[in-house]
PDB file of N, CA and C in Angstrom:
ATOM      1  N   MET C 226      -5.890   3.935  17.478  1.00 78.00           N
ATOM      2  CA  MET C 226      -7.671   4.774  17.048  1.00 78.00           C
ATOM      3  C   MET C 226      -6.739   6.188  16.801  1.00 78.00           C
ATOM      4  N   THR C 227      -6.589   6.806  18.230  1.00 85.00           N
ATOM      5  CA  THR C 227      -5.673   8.485  18.075  1.00 85.00           C
ATOM      6  C   THR C 227      -4.884   8.490  16.912  1.00 85.00           C
ATOM      7  N   LYS C 228      -4.014   7.863  17.082  1.00 83.00           N
ATOM      8  CA  LYS C 228      -3.167   8.177  15.845  1.00 83.00           C
ATOM      9  C   LYS C 228      -3.508   8.434  14.185  1.00 83.00           C
ATOM     10  N   THR C 229      -4.705   7.673  14.180  1.00 78.00           N
ATOM     11  CA  THR C 229      -5.172   6.984  12.559  1.00 78.00           C
ATOM     12  C   THR C 229      -5.952   8.691  12.651  1.00 78.00           C
ATOM     13  N   ILE C 230      -6.597   9.170  13.703  1.00 83.00           N
ATOM     14  CA  ILE C 230      -7.573  10.243  13.566  1.00 83.00           C
ATOM     15  C   ILE C 230      -6.817  11.620  13.254  1.00 83.00           C
ATOM     16  N   THR C 231      -5.581  11.345  14.032  1.00 87.00           N
ATOM     17  CA  THR C 231      -4.813  12.837  13.971  1.00 87.00           C
ATOM     18  C   THR C 231      -4.262  12.397  12.840  1.00 87.00           C
ATOM     19  N   PHE C 232      -3.844  11.727  12.092  1.00 84.00           N
ATOM     20  CA  PHE C 232      -3.114  11.755  10.633  1.00 84.00           C
ATOM     21  C   PHE C 232      -4.315  12.237   9.918  1.00 84.00           C
ATOM     22  N   ALA C 233      -5.641  11.158   9.892  1.00 82.00           N
ATOM     23  CA  ALA C 233      -6.360  11.917   8.956  1.00 82.00           C
ATOM     24  C   ALA C 233      -6.944  13.434   8.625  1.00 82.00           C
ATOM     25  N   VAL C 234      -7.011  14.312  10.100  1.00 86.00           N
ATOM     26  CA  VAL C 234      -6.841  15.521   9.860  1.00 86.00           C
ATOM     27  C   VAL C 234      -6.058  15.994   9.563  1.00 86.00           C
ATOM     28  N   MET C 235      -4.846  15.583   9.856  1.00 88.00           N
ATOM     29  CA  MET C 235      -3.397  16.384   9.363  1.00 88.00           C
ATOM     30  C   MET C 235      -3.660  16.451   7.774  1.00 88.00           C
ATOM     31  N   HIS C 236      -3.718  15.051   7.453  1.00 87.00           N
ATOM     32  CA  HIS C 236      -4.022  14.868   5.922  1.00 87.00           C
ATOM     33  C   HIS C 236      -4.525  16.075   5.196  1.00 87.00           C
ATOM     34  N   PHE C 237      -6.491  16.023   5.713  1.00 88.00           N
ATOM     35  CA  PHE C 237      -7.435  16.886   5.142  1.00 88.00           C
ATOM     36  C   PHE C 237      -6.651  18.146   5.075  1.00 88.00           C
ATOM     37  N   SER C 238      -6.070  19.104   6.338  1.00 91.00           N
ATOM     38  CA  SER C 238      -5.398  19.995   6.402  1.00 91.00           C
ATOM     39  C   SER C 238      -4.622  20.223   5.324  1.00 91.00           C
ATOM     40  N   ILE C 239      -3.607  19.443   4.768  1.00 91.00           N
ATOM     41  CA  ILE C 239      -2.497  19.738   3.830  1.00 91.00           C
ATOM     42  C   ILE C 239      -3.203  19.703   2.847  1.00 91.00           C
ATOM     43  N   ALA C 240      -4.124  18.902   2.738  1.00 90.00           N
ATOM     44  CA  ALA C 240      -4.974  18.971   1.015  1.00 90.00           C
ATOM     45  C   ALA C 240      -5.355  19.841   0.711  1.00 90.00           C
ATOM     46  N   PHE C 241      -6.357  20.266   2.121  1.00 93.00           N
ATOM     47  CA  PHE C 241      -6.893  21.792   1.737  1.00 93.00           C
ATOM     48  C   PHE C 241      -6.143  23.070   1.759  1.00 93.00           C
ATOM     49  N   ALA C 242      -5.151  23.005   2.498  1.00 94.00           N
ATOM     50  CA  ALA C 242      -3.969  24.234   2.896  1.00 94.00           C
ATOM     51  C   ALA C 242      -3.477  24.211   1.005  1.00 94.00           C
ATOM     52  N   VAL C 243      -2.953  23.453   0.697  1.00 93.00           N
ATOM     53  CA  VAL C 243      -2.186  23.183  -0.619  1.00 93.00           C
ATOM     54  C   VAL C 243      -3.519  23.311  -1.710  1.00 93.00           C
ATOM     55  N   ALA C 244      -4.407  23.095  -2.438  1.00 93.00           N
ATOM     56  CA  ALA C 244      -5.431  23.223  -2.639  1.00 93.00           C
ATOM     57  C   ALA C 244      -5.866  24.453  -2.831  1.00 93.00           C
ATOM     58  N   TYR C 245      -5.936  24.998  -1.774  1.00 94.00           N
ATOM     59  CA  TYR C 245      -6.714  26.680  -1.372  1.00 94.00           C
ATOM     60  C   TYR C 245      -5.441  27.507  -2.006  1.00 94.00           C
ATOM     61  N   LEU C 246      -4.241  27.408  -1.239  1.00 95.00           N
ATOM     62  CA  LEU C 246      -3.060  28.540  -1.926  1.00 95.00           C
ATOM     63  C   LEU C 246      -2.849  28.183  -3.670  1.00 95.00           C
ATOM     64  N   ILE C 247      -2.959  27.464  -4.126  1.00 95.00           N
ATOM     65  CA  ILE C 247      -2.928  27.392  -5.634  1.00 95.00           C
ATOM     66  C   ILE C 247      -3.840  27.944  -5.745  1.00 95.00           C
ATOM     67  N   THR C 248      -5.215  27.637  -6.381  1.00 94.00           N
ATOM     68  CA  THR C 248      -6.287  28.107  -6.562  1.00 94.00           C
ATOM     69  C   THR C 248      -7.130  29.106  -6.063  1.00 94.00           C
ATOM     70  N   GLY C 249      -6.953  29.553  -4.616  1.00 95.00           N
ATOM     71  CA  GLY C 249      -7.170  30.773  -4.084  1.00 95.00           C
ATOM     72  C   GLY C 249      -9.197  30.375  -3.829  1.00 95.00           C
ATOM     73  N   SER C 250      -9.264  29.295  -3.560  1.00 95.00           N
ATOM     74  CA  SER C 250     -10.804  28.887  -3.553  1.00 95.00           C
ATOM     75  C   SER C 250     -10.843  28.202  -2.213  1.00 95.00           C
ATOM     76  N   PHE C 251     -12.106  28.268  -1.720  1.00 94.00           N
ATOM     77  CA  PHE C 251     -12.527  27.374  -0.382  1.00 94.00           C
ATOM     78  C   PHE C 251     -13.012  26.427  -0.523  1.00 94.00           C
ATOM     79  N   LEU C 252     -14.091  26.294  -1.982  1.00 95.00           N
ATOM     80  CA  LEU C 252     -14.706  25.509  -2.243  1.00 95.00           C
ATOM     81  C   LEU C 252     -13.612  24.245  -2.690  1.00 95.00           C
ATOM     82  N   VAL C 253     -12.691  24.550  -3.885  1.00 92.00           N
ATOM     83  CA  VAL C 253     -11.760  23.964  -4.510  1.00 92.00           C
ATOM     84  C   VAL C 253     -11.247  23.148  -3.135  1.00 92.00           C
ATOM     85  N   GLY C 254     -10.485  23.529  -2.631  1.00 92.00           N
ATOM     86  CA  GLY C 254      -9.834  23.465  -1.153  1.00 92.00           C
ATOM     87  C   GLY C 254     -10.455  22.647  -0.374  1.00 92.00           C
ATOM     88  N   GLY C 255     -11.753  22.780  -0.415  1.00 92.00           N
ATOM     89  CA  GLY C 255     -12.441  21.731   0.759  1.00 92.00           C
ATOM     90  C   GLY C 255     -12.896  20.552  -0.220  1.00 92.00           C
ATOM     91  N   LEU C 256     -13.148  20.413  -1.608  1.00 94.00           N
ATOM     92  CA  LEU C 256     -13.406  19.596  -2.677  1.00 94.00           C
ATOM     93  C   LEU C 256     -11.845  18.576  -2.263  1.00 94.00           C
ATOM     94  N   VAL C 257     -11.203  19.518  -2.489  1.00 91.00           N
ATOM     95  CA  VAL C 257      -9.658  17.982  -2.967  1.00 91.00           C
ATOM     96  C   VAL C 257      -9.323  17.411  -1.454  1.00 91.00           C
ATOM     97  N   ALA C 258      -9.873  18.477  -0.399  1.00 90.00           N
ATOM     98  CA  ALA C 258      -9.637  17.718   0.823  1.00 90.00           C
ATOM     99  C   ALA C 258     -10.340  16.441   1.103  1.00 90.00           C
ATOM    100  N   ILE C 259     -11.464  16.755   0.308  1.00 91.00           N
ATOM    101  CA  ILE C 259     -12.264  15.398   0.398  1.00 91.00           C
ATOM    102  C   ILE C 259     -11.985  14.416  -0.395  1.00 91.00           C
ATOM    103  N   VAL C 260     -12.013  14.888  -1.481  1.00 92.00           N
ATOM    104  CA  VAL C 260     -12.072  13.702  -2.623  1.00 92.00           C
ATOM    105  C   VAL C 260     -10.734  13.031  -3.210  1.00 92.00           C
ATOM    106  N   GLU C 261      -9.484  13.836  -2.365  1.00 88.00           N
ATOM    107  CA  GLU C 261      -8.455  12.993  -2.996  1.00 88.00           C
ATOM    108  C   GLU C 261      -7.779  11.801  -1.942  1.00 88.00           C
ATOM    109  N   PRO C 262      -8.584  11.818  -0.171  1.00 84.00           N
ATOM    110  CA  PRO C 262      -8.455  11.093   0.398  1.00 84.00           C
ATOM    111  C   PRO C 262      -9.092   9.543   0.471  1.00 84.00           C
ATOM    112  N   ALA C 263      -9.860  10.103  -0.129  1.00 85.00           N
ATOM    113  CA  ALA C 263     -11.211   9.201  -0.761  1.00 85.00           C
ATOM    114  C   ALA C 263     -11.156   8.152  -1.660  1.00 85.00           C
ATOM    115  N   ILE C 264      -9.941   9.134  -2.505  1.00 88.00           N
ATOM    116  CA  ILE C 264      -9.769   8.724  -3.876  1.00 88.00           C
ATOM    117  C   ILE C 264      -8.080   7.145  -3.513  1.00 88.00           C
ATOM    118  N   ASN C 265      -7.467   8.083  -2.521  1.00 84.00           N
ATOM    119  CA  ASN C 265      -6.220   7.651  -1.670  1.00 84.00           C
ATOM    120  C   ASN C 265      -6.660   6.267  -0.807  1.00 84.00           C
ATOM    121  N   THR C 266      -7.502   6.443  -0.272  1.00 83.00           N
ATOM    122  CA  THR C 266      -8.312   4.928   0.454  1.00 83.00           C
ATOM    123  C   THR C 266      -8.547   3.880  -0.248  1.00 83.00           C
ATOM    124  N   VAL C 267      -9.135   4.095  -1.885  1.00 86.00           N
ATOM    125  CA  VAL C 267      -9.900   3.033  -2.931  1.00 86.00           C
ATOM    126  C   VAL C 267      -8.135   2.287  -3.322  1.00 86.00           C
ATOM    127  N   ALA C 268      -7.550   3.483  -3.556  1.00 88.00           N
ATOM    128  CA  ALA C 268      -6.344   2.730  -4.284  1.00 88.00           C
ATOM    129  C   ALA C 268      -5.552   2.244  -3.334  1.00 88.00           C
ATOM    130  N   PHE C 269      -5.430   2.304  -1.642  1.00 87.00           N
ATOM    131  CA  PHE C 269      -4.708   1.768  -1.277  1.00 87.00           C
ATOM    132  C   PHE C 269      -5.322   0.220  -0.862  1.00 87.00           C
ATOM    133  N   TYR C 270      -6.480   0.291  -1.039  1.00 88.00           N
ATOM    134  CA  TYR C 270      -7.166  -0.895  -0.819  1.00 88.00           C
ATOM    135  C   TYR C 270      -6.840  -1.911  -1.624  1.00 88.00           C
ATOM    136  N   PHE C 271      -6.748  -1.342  -3.534  1.00 89.00           N
ATOM    137  CA  PHE C 271      -6.024  -2.753  -4.538  1.00 89.00           C
ATOM    138  C   PHE C 271      -5.021  -2.702  -4.198  1.00 89.00           C
ATOM    139  N   HIS C 272      -3.894  -1.711  -3.601  1.00 88.00           N
ATOM    140  CA  HIS C 272      -2.627  -1.693  -3.549  1.00 88.00           C
ATOM    141  C   HIS C 272      -2.540  -3.058  -2.520  1.00 88.00           C
ATOM    142  N   GLU C 273      -3.050  -2.877  -1.822  1.00 90.00           N
ATOM    143  CA  GLU C 273      -2.978  -3.958  -0.568  1.00 90.00           C
ATOM    144  C   GLU C 273      -2.998  -5.285  -1.196  1.00 90.00           C
ATOM    145  N   LYS C 274      -4.212  -5.406  -2.103  1.00 88.00           N
ATOM    146  CA  LYS C 274      -4.635  -6.463  -2.968  1.00 88.00           C
ATOM    147  C   LYS C 274      -3.608  -7.120  -3.298  1.00 88.00           C
ATOM    148  N   ILE C 275      -3.066  -6.079  -4.471  1.00 88.00           N
ATOM    149  CA  ILE C 275      -1.542  -6.671  -5.330  1.00 88.00           C
ATOM    150  C   ILE C 275      -0.657  -6.918  -4.414  1.00 88.00           C
ATOM    151  N   TRP C 276      -0.322  -6.014  -3.569  1.00 86.00           N
ATOM    152  CA  TRP C 276       0.616  -6.599  -2.716  1.00 86.00           C
ATOM    153  C   TRP C 276       0.735  -8.063  -1.966  1.00 86.00           C
ATOM    154  N   ILE C 277      -0.281  -8.290  -1.620  1.00 87.00           N
ATOM    155  CA  ILE C 277      -0.610  -9.779  -0.638  1.00 87.00           C
ATOM    156  C   ILE C 277      -0.096 -11.002  -1.838  1.00 87.00           C
ATOM    157  N   LYS C 278      -0.671 -10.730  -2.953  1.00 84.00           N
ATOM    158  CA  LYS C 278      -0.952 -11.741  -3.955  1.00 84.00           C
ATOM    159  C   LYS C 278       0.514 -11.830  -4.531  1.00 84.00           C
ATOM    160  N   LEU C 279       1.397 -10.727  -4.444  1.00 81.00           N
ATOM    161  CA  LEU C 279       2.654 -10.752  -4.823  1.00 81.00           C
ATOM    162  C   LEU C 279       3.562 -11.349  -3.723  1.00 81.00           C
ATOM    163  N   SER C 280       3.069 -11.472  -2.471  1.00 82.00           N
ATOM    164  CA  SER C 280       3.887 -11.732  -1.718  1.00 82.00           C
ATOM    165  C   SER C 280       3.833 -13.162  -1.230  1.00 82.00           C
ATOM    166  N   LYS C 281       2.174 -13.456  -1.623  1.00 81.00           N
ATOM    167  CA  LYS C 281       2.176 -15.236  -1.302  1.00 81.00           C
ATOM    168  C   LYS C 281       3.133 -15.561  -2.488  1.00 81.00           C
ATOM    169  N   SER C 282       2.739 -14.992  -3.826  1.00 79.00           N
ATOM    170  CA  SER C 282       3.766 -15.451  -4.832  1.00 79.00           C
ATOM    171  C   SER C 282       4.782 -15.811  -4.680  1.00 79.00           C
ATOM    172  N   ASP C 283       6.106 -14.248  -3.877  1.00 70.00           N
ATOM    173  CA  ASP C 283       6.999 -14.595  -3.525  1.00 70.00           C
ATOM    174  C   ASP C 283       7.518 -15.515  -2.630  1.00 70.00           C
ATOM    175  N   ALA C 284       6.477 -16.119  -1.743  1.00 69.00           N
ATOM    176  CA  ALA C 284       6.574 -17.184  -0.838  1.00 69.00           C
ATOM    177  C   ALA C 284       6.672 -18.597  -1.004  1.00 69.00           C
ATOM    178  N   THR C 285       5.513 -18.429  -2.462  1.00 74.00           N
ATOM    179  CA  THR C 285       5.326 -19.962  -3.091  1.00 74.00           C
ATOM    180  C   THR C 285       6.887 -20.463  -3.809  1.00 74.00           C
ATOM    181  N   MET C 286       7.109 -19.471  -4.855  1.00 73.00           N
ATOM    182  CA  MET C 286       8.257 -19.627  -5.318  1.00 73.00           C
ATOM    183  C   MET C 286       9.577 -19.882  -4.461  1.00 73.00           C
ATOM    184  N   GLU C 287       9.885 -19.237  -2.787  1.00 72.00           N
ATOM    185  CA  GLU C 287      10.924 -20.072  -2.184  1.00 72.00           C
ATOM    186  C   GLU C 287      10.548 -20.849  -1.295  1.00 72.00           C
ATOM    187  N   MET C 288       8.904 -21.435  -1.168  1.00 70.00           N
ATOM    188  CA  MET C 288       9.459 -22.457  -0.916  1.00 70.00           C
ATOM    189  C   MET C 288       9.274 -23.843  -2.140  1.00 70.00           C
ATOM    190  N   LYS C 289       8.981 -23.193  -3.208  1.00 71.00           N
ATOM    191  CA  LYS C 289       9.345 -24.439  -3.965  1.00 71.00           C
ATOM    192  C   LYS C 289      11.027 -24.514  -4.487  1.00 71.00           C
ATOM    193  N   GLU C 290      11.736 -23.288  -3.823  1.00 76.00           N
ATOM    194  CA  GLU C 290      13.076 -23.374  -4.639  1.00 76.00           C
ATOM    195  C   GLU C 290      13.750 -24.153  -3.584  1.00 76.00           C
ATOM    196  N   SER C 291      13.492 -24.145  -1.852  1.00 75.00           N
ATOM    197  CA  SER C 291      14.125 -24.802  -1.249  1.00 75.00           C
ATOM    198  C   SER C 291      13.550 -26.111  -1.440  1.00 75.00           C
ATOM    199  N   ILE C 292      12.290 -26.515  -1.234  1.00 72.00           N
ATOM    200  CA  ILE C 292      12.130 -28.059  -2.073  1.00 72.00           C
ATOM    201  C   ILE C 292      13.042 -28.519  -2.404  1.00 72.00           C
ATOM    202  N   ARG C 293      13.404 -27.971  -3.797  1.00 76.00           N
ATOM    203  CA  ARG C 293      14.463 -28.448  -5.240  1.00 76.00           C
ATOM    204  C   ARG C 293      15.500 -28.570  -4.437  1.00 76.00           C
ATOM    205  N   ASN C 294      16.069 -27.761  -3.400  1.00 74.00           N
ATOM    206  CA  ASN C 294      17.320 -28.166  -3.267  1.00 74.00           C
ATOM    207  C   ASN C 294      17.427 -28.714  -2.389  1.00 74.00           C
ATOM    208  N   ALA C 295      16.543 -28.771  -1.406  1.00 69.00           N
ATOM    209  CA  ALA C 295      16.408 -29.575  -0.542  1.00 69.00           C
ATOM    210  C   ALA C 295      16.113 -31.513  -1.256  1.00 69.00           C
ATOM    211  N   GLY C 296      16.101 -31.558  -2.299  1.00 68.00           N
ATOM    212  CA  GLY C 296      16.006 -32.792  -3.209  1.00 68.00           C
ATOM    213  C   GLY C 296      17.070 -33.081  -4.094  1.00 68.00           C
ATOM    214  N   GLU C 297      18.002 -31.767  -4.384  1.00 66.00           N
ATOM    215  CA  GLU C 297      18.607 -32.026  -4.782  1.00 66.00           C
ATOM    216  C   GLU C 297      20.241 -32.598  -4.058  1.00 66.00           C
ATOM    217  N   SER C 298      20.166 -31.880  -2.903  1.00 67.00           N
ATOM    218  CA  SER C 298      20.934 -31.666  -2.164  1.00 67.00           C
ATOM    219  C   SER C 298      21.415 -33.444  -1.562  1.00 67.00           C
ATOM    220  N   TYR C 299      19.910 -34.066  -1.578  1.00 61.00           N
ATOM    221  CA  TYR C 299      19.319 -35.676  -1.132  1.00 61.00           C
ATOM    222  C   TYR C 299      20.139 -36.208  -1.657  1.00 61.00           C
ATOM    223  N   ALA C 300      19.718 -36.117  -3.076  1.00 63.00           N
ATOM    224  CA  ALA C 300      20.233 -36.690  -4.203  1.00 63.00           C
ATOM    225  C   ALA C 300      21.813 -37.059  -4.444  1.00 63.00           C
ATOM    226  N   LEU C 301      22.198 -35.759  -4.153  1.00 64.00           N
ATOM    227  CA  LEU C 301      24.030 -35.547  -4.046  1.00 64.00           C
ATOM    228  C   LEU C 301      24.596 -36.812  -2.828  1.00 64.00           C
ATOM    229  N   ARG C 302      23.596 -36.325  -2.065  1.00 69.00           N
ATOM    230  CA  ARG C 302      24.344 -37.284  -0.985  1.00 69.00           C
ATOM    231  C   ARG C 302      24.020 -38.828  -1.357  1.00 69.00           C
ATOM    232  N   SER C 303      22.706 -39.214  -2.065  1.00 64.00           N
ATOM    233  CA  SER C 303      22.967 -40.803  -1.865  1.00 64.00           C
ATOM    234  C   SER C 303      23.680 -41.421  -3.560  1.00 64.00           C
ATOM    235  N   ILE C 304      24.539 -40.262  -3.399  1.00 63.00           N
ATOM    236  CA  ILE C 304      25.530 -40.968  -4.719  1.00 63.00           C
ATOM    237  C   ILE C 304      26.648 -41.328  -4.572  1.00 63.00           C
TER     238      ILE C 304
END
């Protein structure tokens, strides 16, 4: 948990610093430091959902291919 908190503090600090340096505004820097990580958090949630779905799809395809290969191998041996 400590690593997560320190990463969040670092992320907020970098977001604030970059926005402040570009705009010269503490308000914009603060808003970017809050809004950008919030949007990233939501985007990451959907990214994970899609990633899991694709991973399951890949695993299913690999399993089907293994079963088919085993069946073909068995069929060839029985000839």
